[in-house]
PDB file of C-alpha atoms in Angstrom:
ATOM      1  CA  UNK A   1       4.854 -21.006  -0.335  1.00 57.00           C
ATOM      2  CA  UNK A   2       3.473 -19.190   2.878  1.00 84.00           C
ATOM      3  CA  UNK A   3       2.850 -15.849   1.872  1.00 94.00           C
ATOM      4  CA  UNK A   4       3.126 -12.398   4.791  1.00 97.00           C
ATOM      5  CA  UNK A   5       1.822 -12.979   7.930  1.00 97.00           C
ATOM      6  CA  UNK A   6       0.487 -10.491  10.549  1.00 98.00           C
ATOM      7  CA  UNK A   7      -0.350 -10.730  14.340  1.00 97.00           C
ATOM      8  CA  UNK A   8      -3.323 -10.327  15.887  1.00 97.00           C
ATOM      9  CA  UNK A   9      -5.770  -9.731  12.866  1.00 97.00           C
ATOM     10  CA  UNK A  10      -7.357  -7.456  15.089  1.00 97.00           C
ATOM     11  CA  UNK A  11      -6.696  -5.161  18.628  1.00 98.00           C
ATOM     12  CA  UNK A  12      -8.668  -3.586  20.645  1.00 98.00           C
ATOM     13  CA  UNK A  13      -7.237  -1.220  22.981  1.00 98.00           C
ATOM     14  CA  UNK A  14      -8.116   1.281  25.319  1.00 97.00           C
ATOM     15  CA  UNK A  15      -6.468   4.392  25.297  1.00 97.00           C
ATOM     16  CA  UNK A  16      -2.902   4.535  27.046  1.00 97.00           C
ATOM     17  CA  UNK A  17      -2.405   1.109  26.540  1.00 98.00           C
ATOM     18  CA  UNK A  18       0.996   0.257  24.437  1.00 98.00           C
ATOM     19  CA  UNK A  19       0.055  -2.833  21.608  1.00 98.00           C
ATOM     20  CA  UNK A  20       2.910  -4.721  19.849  1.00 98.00           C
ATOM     21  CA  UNK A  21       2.001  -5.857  16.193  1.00 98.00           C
ATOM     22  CA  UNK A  22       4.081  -8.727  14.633  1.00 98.00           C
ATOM     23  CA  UNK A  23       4.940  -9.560  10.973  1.00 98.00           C
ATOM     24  CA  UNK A  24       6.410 -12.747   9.637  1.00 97.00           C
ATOM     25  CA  UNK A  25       7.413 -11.857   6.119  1.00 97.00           C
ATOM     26  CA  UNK A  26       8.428 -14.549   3.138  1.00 96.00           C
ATOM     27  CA  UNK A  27      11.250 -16.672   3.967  1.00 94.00           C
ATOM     28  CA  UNK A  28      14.420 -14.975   2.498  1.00 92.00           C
ATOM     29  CA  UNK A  29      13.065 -11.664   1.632  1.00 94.00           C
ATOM     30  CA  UNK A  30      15.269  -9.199   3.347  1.00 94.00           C
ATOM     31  CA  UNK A  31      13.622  -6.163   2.866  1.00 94.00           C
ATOM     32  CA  UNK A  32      10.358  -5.542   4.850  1.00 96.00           C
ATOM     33  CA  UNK A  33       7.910  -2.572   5.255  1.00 96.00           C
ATOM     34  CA  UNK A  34       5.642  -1.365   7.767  1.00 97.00           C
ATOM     35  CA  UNK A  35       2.282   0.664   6.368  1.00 97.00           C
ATOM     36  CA  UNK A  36      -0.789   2.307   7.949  1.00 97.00           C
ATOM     37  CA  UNK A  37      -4.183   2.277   5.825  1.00 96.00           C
ATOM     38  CA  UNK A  38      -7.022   5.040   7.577  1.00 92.00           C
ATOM     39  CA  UNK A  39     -10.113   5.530   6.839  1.00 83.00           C
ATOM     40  CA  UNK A  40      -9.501   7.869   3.788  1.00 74.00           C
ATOM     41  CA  UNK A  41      -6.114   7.765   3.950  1.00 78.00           C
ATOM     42  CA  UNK A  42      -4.584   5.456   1.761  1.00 83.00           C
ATOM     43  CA  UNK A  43      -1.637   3.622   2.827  1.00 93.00           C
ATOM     44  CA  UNK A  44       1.153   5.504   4.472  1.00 95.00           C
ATOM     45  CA  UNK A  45       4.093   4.842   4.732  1.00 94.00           C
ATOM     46  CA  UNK A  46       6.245   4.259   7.995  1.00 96.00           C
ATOM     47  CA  UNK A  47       9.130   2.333   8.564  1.00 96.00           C
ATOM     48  CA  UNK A  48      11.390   0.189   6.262  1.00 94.00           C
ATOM     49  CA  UNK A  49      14.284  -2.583   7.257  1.00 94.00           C
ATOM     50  CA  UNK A  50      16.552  -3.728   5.099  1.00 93.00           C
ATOM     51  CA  UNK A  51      18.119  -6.385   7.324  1.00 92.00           C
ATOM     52  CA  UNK A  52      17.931  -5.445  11.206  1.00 93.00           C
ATOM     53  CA  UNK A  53      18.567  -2.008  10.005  1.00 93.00           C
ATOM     54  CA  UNK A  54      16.228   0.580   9.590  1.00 92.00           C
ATOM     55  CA  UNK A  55      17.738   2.815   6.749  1.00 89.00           C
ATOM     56  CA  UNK A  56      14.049   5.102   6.618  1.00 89.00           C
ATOM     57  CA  UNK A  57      12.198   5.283   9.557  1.00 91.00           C
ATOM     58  CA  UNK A  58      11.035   8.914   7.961  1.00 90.00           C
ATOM     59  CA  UNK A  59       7.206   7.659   8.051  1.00 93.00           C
ATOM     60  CA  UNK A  60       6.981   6.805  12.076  1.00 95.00           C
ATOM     61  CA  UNK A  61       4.424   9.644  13.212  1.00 94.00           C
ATOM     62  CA  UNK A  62       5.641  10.548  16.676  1.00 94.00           C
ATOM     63  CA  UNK A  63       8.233   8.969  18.882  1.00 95.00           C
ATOM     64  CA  UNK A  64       5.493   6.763  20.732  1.00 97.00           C
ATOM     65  CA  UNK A  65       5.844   4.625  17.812  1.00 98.00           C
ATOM     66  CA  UNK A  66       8.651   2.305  17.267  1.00 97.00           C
ATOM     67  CA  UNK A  67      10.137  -0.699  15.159  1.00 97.00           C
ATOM     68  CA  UNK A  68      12.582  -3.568  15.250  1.00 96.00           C
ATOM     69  CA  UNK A  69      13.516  -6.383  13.108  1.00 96.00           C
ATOM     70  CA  UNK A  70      15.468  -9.312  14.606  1.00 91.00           C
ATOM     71  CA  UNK A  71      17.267 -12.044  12.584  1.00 90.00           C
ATOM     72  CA  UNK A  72      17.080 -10.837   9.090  1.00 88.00           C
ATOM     73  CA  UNK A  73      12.941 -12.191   9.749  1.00 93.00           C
ATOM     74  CA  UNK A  74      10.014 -11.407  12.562  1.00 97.00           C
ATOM     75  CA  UNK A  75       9.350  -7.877  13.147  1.00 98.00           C
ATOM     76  CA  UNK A  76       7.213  -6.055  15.711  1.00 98.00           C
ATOM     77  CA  UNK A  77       6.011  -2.350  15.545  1.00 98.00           C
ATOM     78  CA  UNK A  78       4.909  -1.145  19.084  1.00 98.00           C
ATOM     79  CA  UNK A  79       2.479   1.933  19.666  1.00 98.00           C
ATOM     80  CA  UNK A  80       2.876   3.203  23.257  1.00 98.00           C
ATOM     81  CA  UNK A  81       0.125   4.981  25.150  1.00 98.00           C
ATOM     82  CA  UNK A  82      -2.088   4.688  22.057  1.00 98.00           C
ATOM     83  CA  UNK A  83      -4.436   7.490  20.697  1.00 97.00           C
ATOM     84  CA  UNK A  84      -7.828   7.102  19.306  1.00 96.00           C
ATOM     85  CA  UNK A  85      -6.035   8.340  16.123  1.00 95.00           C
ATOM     86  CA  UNK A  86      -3.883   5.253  15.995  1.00 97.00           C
ATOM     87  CA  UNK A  87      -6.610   3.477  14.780  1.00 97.00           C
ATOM     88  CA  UNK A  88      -6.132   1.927  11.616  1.00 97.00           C
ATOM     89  CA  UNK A  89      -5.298  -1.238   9.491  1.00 97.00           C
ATOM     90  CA  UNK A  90      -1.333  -1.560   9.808  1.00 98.00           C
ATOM     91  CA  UNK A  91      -0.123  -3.785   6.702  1.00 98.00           C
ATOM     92  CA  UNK A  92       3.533  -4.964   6.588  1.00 98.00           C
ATOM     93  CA  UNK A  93       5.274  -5.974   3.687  1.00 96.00           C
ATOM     94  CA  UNK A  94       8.399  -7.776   2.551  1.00 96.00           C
ATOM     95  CA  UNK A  95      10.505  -7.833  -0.897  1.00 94.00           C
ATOM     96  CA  UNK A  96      13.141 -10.179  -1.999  1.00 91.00           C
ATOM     97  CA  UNK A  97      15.638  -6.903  -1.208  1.00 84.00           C
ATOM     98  CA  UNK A  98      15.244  -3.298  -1.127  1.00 80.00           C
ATOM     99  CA  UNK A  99      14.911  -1.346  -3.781  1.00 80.00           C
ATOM    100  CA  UNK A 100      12.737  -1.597  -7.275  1.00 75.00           C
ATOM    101  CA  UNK A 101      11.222  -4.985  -6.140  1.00 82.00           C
ATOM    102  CA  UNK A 102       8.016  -5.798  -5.498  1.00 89.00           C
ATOM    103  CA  UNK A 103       6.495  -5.762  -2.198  1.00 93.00           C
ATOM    104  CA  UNK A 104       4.129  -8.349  -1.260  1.00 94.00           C
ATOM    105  CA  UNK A 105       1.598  -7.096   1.635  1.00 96.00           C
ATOM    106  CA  UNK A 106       0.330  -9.193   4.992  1.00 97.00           C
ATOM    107  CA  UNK A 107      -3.544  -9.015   5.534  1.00 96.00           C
ATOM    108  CA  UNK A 108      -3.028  -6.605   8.160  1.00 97.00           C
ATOM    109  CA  UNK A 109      -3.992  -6.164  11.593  1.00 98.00           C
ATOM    110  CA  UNK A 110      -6.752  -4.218  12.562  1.00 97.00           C
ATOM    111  CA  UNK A 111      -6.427  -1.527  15.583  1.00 98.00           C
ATOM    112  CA  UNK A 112      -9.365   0.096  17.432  1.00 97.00           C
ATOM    113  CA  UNK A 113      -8.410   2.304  20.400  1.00 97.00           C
ATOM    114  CA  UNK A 114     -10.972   3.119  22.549  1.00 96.00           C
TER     115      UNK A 114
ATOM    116  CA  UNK B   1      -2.004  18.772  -0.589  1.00 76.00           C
ATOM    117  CA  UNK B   2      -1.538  15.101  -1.215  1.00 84.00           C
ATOM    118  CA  UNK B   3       1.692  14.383  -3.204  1.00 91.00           C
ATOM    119  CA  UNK B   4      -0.640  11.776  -5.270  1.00 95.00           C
ATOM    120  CA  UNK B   5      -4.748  12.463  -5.705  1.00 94.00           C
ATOM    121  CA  UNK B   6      -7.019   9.708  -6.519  1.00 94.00           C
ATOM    122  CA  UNK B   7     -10.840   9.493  -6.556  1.00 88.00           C
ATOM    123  CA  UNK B   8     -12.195   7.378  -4.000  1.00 86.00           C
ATOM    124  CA  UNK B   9     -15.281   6.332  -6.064  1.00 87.00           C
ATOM    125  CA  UNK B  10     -17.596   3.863  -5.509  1.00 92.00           C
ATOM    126  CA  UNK B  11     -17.285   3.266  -9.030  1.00 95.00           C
ATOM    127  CA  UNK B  12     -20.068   1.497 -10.167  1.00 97.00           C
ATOM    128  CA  UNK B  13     -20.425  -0.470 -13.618  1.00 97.00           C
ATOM    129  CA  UNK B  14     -22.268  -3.495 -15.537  1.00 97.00           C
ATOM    130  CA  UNK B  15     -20.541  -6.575 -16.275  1.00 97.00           C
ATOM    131  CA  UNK B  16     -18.749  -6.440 -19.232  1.00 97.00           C
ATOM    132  CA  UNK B  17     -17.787  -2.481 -19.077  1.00 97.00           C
ATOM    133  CA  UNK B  18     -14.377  -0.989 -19.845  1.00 97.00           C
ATOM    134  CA  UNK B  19     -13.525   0.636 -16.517  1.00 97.00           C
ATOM    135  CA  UNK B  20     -10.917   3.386 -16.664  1.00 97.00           C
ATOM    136  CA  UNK B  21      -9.068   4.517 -13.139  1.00 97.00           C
ATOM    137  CA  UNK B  22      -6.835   7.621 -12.841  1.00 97.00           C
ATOM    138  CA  UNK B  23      -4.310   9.073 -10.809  1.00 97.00           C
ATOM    139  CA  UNK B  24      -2.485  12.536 -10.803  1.00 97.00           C
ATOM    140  CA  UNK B  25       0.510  13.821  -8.888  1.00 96.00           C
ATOM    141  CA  UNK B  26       2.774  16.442  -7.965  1.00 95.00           C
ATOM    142  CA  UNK B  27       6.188  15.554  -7.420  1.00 92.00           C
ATOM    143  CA  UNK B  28       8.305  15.348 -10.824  1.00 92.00           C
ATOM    144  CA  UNK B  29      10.799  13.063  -9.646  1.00 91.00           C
ATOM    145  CA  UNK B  30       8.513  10.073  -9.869  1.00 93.00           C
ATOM    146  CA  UNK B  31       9.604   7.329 -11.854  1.00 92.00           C
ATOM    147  CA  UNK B  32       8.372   4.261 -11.215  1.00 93.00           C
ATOM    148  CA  UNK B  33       4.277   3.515 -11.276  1.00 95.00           C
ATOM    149  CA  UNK B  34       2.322   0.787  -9.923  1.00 95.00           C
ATOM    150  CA  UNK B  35      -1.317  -0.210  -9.208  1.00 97.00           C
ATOM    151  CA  UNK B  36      -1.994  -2.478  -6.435  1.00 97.00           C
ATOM    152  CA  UNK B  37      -5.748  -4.129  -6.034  1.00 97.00           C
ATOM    153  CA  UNK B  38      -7.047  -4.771  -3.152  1.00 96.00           C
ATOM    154  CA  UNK B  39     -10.011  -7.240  -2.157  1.00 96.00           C
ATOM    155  CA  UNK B  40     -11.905  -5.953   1.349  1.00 93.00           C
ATOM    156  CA  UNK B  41      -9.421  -7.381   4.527  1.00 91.00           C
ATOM    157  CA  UNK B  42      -7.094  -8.074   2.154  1.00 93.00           C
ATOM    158  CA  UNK B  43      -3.551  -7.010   1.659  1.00 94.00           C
ATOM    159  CA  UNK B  44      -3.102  -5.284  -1.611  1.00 96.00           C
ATOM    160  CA  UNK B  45      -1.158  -7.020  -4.316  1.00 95.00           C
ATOM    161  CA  UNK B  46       0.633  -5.586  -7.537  1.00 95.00           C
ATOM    162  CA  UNK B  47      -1.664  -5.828 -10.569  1.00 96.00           C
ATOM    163  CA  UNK B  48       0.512  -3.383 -12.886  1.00 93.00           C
ATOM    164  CA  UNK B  49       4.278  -1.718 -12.580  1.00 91.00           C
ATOM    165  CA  UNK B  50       5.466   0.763 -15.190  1.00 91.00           C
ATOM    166  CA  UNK B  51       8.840   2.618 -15.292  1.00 87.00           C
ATOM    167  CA  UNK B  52       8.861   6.176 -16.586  1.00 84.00           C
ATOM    168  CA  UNK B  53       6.040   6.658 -19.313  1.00 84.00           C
ATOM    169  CA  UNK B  54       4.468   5.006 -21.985  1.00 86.00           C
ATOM    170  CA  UNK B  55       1.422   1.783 -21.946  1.00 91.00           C
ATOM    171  CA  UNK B  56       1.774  -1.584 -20.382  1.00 93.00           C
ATOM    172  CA  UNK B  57      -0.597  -4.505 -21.273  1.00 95.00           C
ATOM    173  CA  UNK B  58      -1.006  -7.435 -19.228  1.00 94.00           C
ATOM    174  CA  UNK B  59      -4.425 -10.092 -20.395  1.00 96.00           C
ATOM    175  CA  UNK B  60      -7.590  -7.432 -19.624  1.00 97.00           C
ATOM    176  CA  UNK B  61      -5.345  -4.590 -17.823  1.00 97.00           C
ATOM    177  CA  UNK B  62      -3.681  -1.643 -19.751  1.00 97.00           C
ATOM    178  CA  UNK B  63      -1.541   0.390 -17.230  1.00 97.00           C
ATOM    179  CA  UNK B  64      -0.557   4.173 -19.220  1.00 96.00           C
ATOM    180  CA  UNK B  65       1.895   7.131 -17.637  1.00 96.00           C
ATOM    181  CA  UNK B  66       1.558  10.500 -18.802  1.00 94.00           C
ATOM    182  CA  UNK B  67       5.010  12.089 -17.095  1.00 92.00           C
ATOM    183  CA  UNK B  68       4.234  15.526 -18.938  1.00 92.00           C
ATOM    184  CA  UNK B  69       0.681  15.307 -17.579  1.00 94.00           C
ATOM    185  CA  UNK B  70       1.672  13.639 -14.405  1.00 95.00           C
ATOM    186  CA  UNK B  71      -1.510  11.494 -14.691  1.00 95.00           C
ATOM    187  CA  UNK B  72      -1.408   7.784 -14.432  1.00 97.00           C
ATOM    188  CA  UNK B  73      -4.580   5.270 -15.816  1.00 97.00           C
ATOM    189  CA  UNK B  74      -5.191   1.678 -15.297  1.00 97.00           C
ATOM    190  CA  UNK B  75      -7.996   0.323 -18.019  1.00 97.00           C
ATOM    191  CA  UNK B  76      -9.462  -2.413 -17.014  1.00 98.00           C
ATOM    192  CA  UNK B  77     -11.259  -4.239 -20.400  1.00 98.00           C
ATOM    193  CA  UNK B  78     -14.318  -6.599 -20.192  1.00 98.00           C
ATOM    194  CA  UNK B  79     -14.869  -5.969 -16.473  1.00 98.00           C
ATOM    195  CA  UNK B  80     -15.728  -8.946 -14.210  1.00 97.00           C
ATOM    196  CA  UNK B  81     -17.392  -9.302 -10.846  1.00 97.00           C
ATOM    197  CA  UNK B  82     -14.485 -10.083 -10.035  1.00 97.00           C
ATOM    198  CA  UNK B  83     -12.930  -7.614 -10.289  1.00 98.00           C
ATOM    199  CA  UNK B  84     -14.766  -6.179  -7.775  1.00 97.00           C
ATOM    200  CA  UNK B  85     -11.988  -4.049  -5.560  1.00 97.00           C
ATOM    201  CA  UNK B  86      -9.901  -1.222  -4.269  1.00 96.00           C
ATOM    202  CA  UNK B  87      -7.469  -0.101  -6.585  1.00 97.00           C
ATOM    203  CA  UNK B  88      -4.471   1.517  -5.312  1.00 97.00           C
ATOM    204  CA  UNK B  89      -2.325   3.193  -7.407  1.00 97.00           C
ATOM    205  CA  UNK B  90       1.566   3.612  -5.876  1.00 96.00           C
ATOM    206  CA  UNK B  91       4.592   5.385  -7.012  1.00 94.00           C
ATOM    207  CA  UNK B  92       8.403   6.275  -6.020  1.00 92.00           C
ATOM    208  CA  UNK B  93      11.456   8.501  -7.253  1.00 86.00           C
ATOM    209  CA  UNK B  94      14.380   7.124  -8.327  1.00 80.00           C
ATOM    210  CA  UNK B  95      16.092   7.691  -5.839  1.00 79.00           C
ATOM    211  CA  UNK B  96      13.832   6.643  -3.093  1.00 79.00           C
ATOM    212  CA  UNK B  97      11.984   3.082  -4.477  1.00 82.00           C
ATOM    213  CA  UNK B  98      11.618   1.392  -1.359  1.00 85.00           C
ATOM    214  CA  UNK B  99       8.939   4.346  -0.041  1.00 89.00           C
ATOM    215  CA  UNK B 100       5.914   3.579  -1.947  1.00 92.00           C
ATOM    216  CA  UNK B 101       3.501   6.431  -1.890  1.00 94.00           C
ATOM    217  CA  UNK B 102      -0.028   5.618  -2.753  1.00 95.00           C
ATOM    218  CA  UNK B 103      -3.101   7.473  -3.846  1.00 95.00           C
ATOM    219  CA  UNK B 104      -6.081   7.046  -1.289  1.00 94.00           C
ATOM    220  CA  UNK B 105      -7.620   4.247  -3.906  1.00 95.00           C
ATOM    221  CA  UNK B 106     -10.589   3.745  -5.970  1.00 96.00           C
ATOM    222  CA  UNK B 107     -13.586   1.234  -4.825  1.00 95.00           C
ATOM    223  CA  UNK B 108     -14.709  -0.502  -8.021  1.00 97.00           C
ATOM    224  CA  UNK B 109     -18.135  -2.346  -8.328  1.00 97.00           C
ATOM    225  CA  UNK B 110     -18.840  -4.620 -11.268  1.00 97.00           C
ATOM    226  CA  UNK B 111     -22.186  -5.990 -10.805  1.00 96.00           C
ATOM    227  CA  UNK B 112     -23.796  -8.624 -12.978  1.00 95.00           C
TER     228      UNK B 112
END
């Protein structure tokens, strides 16, 4: 079946504008996971839904970020008045449910802020 | 400092080579160890997932958790091009297993 799915594969911004990324996870997973990957970073953690509900949002790095999840499915993190520091690969992920299950990871989407 | 430490690499071997890849950590509490691989613009995907410690074998991949060390390896026998990759290796607590935190990953070259 159709694996994670991310929109755009790739941004670019210019600084101050706001960008809204979109994930489709796999059909009937309820559990899905927003990432960052830098340059040297590794993946971060940011955000997690379980449902529409956000149970650990403990990874979002400043309040110009934000998440939702709508109908148990589609997602969309938004980055207001980006930063040249925003710039990164943001992966989503999705699980069959939350806890120890494995996540399966989107091909990302690519952000450059200019 | 970084709650889990991995060398970046390259790492860069012939065809054929046992490759081993290591991880350490700080926090105690973690329980559950994975290693992820991931293929440039890819998304990574689970290779290996160990609870607690002890050795996992799965075909060419041995995945081993040192708790008392707090050093994780992933051996990867009769190396392929491939193989070729990132490798990411990921843990969480107990009590927190949907947070994945990952080591900054290991680029692995297997050249013919």
């Amino acid at each position: 079946g159709a694996g994670v799915s991310q929109s755009p594969s790739n941004k670019v911004t210019e600084k101050g504008k706001d960008v809204e990324l979109r994930c489709d996870p796999i059909s009937g997973h309820t559990a899905l996971y927003w990432y960052r990957q830098s340059l040297g970073q590794g993946l971060e953690f940011l955000i997690y839904f379980q449902g529409n509900s956000a149970p650990d949002k403990s990874g979002l790095p400043s309040d110009r970020f934000s998440a939702e999840r709508t109908g148990g499915s589609v997602s969309t993190l938004t980055i207001q008045r980006t930063q040249q520091e925003d710039s990164a690969v943001y992966l989503c992920a999705s699980s069959k449910s939350s806890g120890q299950e494995t996540q399966y990871f989107g091909p990302g989407t690519r952000l450059l802020v200019l | 400092q970084k709650e889990v430490e991995q060398d970046p690499g390259p790492l860069s071997v012939p065809e054929g080579a046992i490759v081993s890849l290591n991880c350490t950590y700080s926090n105690s509490a973690f329980q559950y160890f994975m290693w992820y691989r991931q293929y440039s613009r890819k998304g990574p995907e689970l290779l290996m997932y160990t609870y607690s410690s002890g050795n996992k074998e799965d075909g060419r991949f041995t995945a081993q958790v040192d708790k008392s060390s707090k050093y994780i390896s992933l051996f990867i026998r009769d190396s392929q091009p491939s193989d070729s990759a990132t490798y990411l290796c990921a843990m969480t607590p107990s009590y927190n297993t949907d947070k994945l935190i990952f080591g900054t990953g290991t680029r692995l070259q297997v050249f013919p």
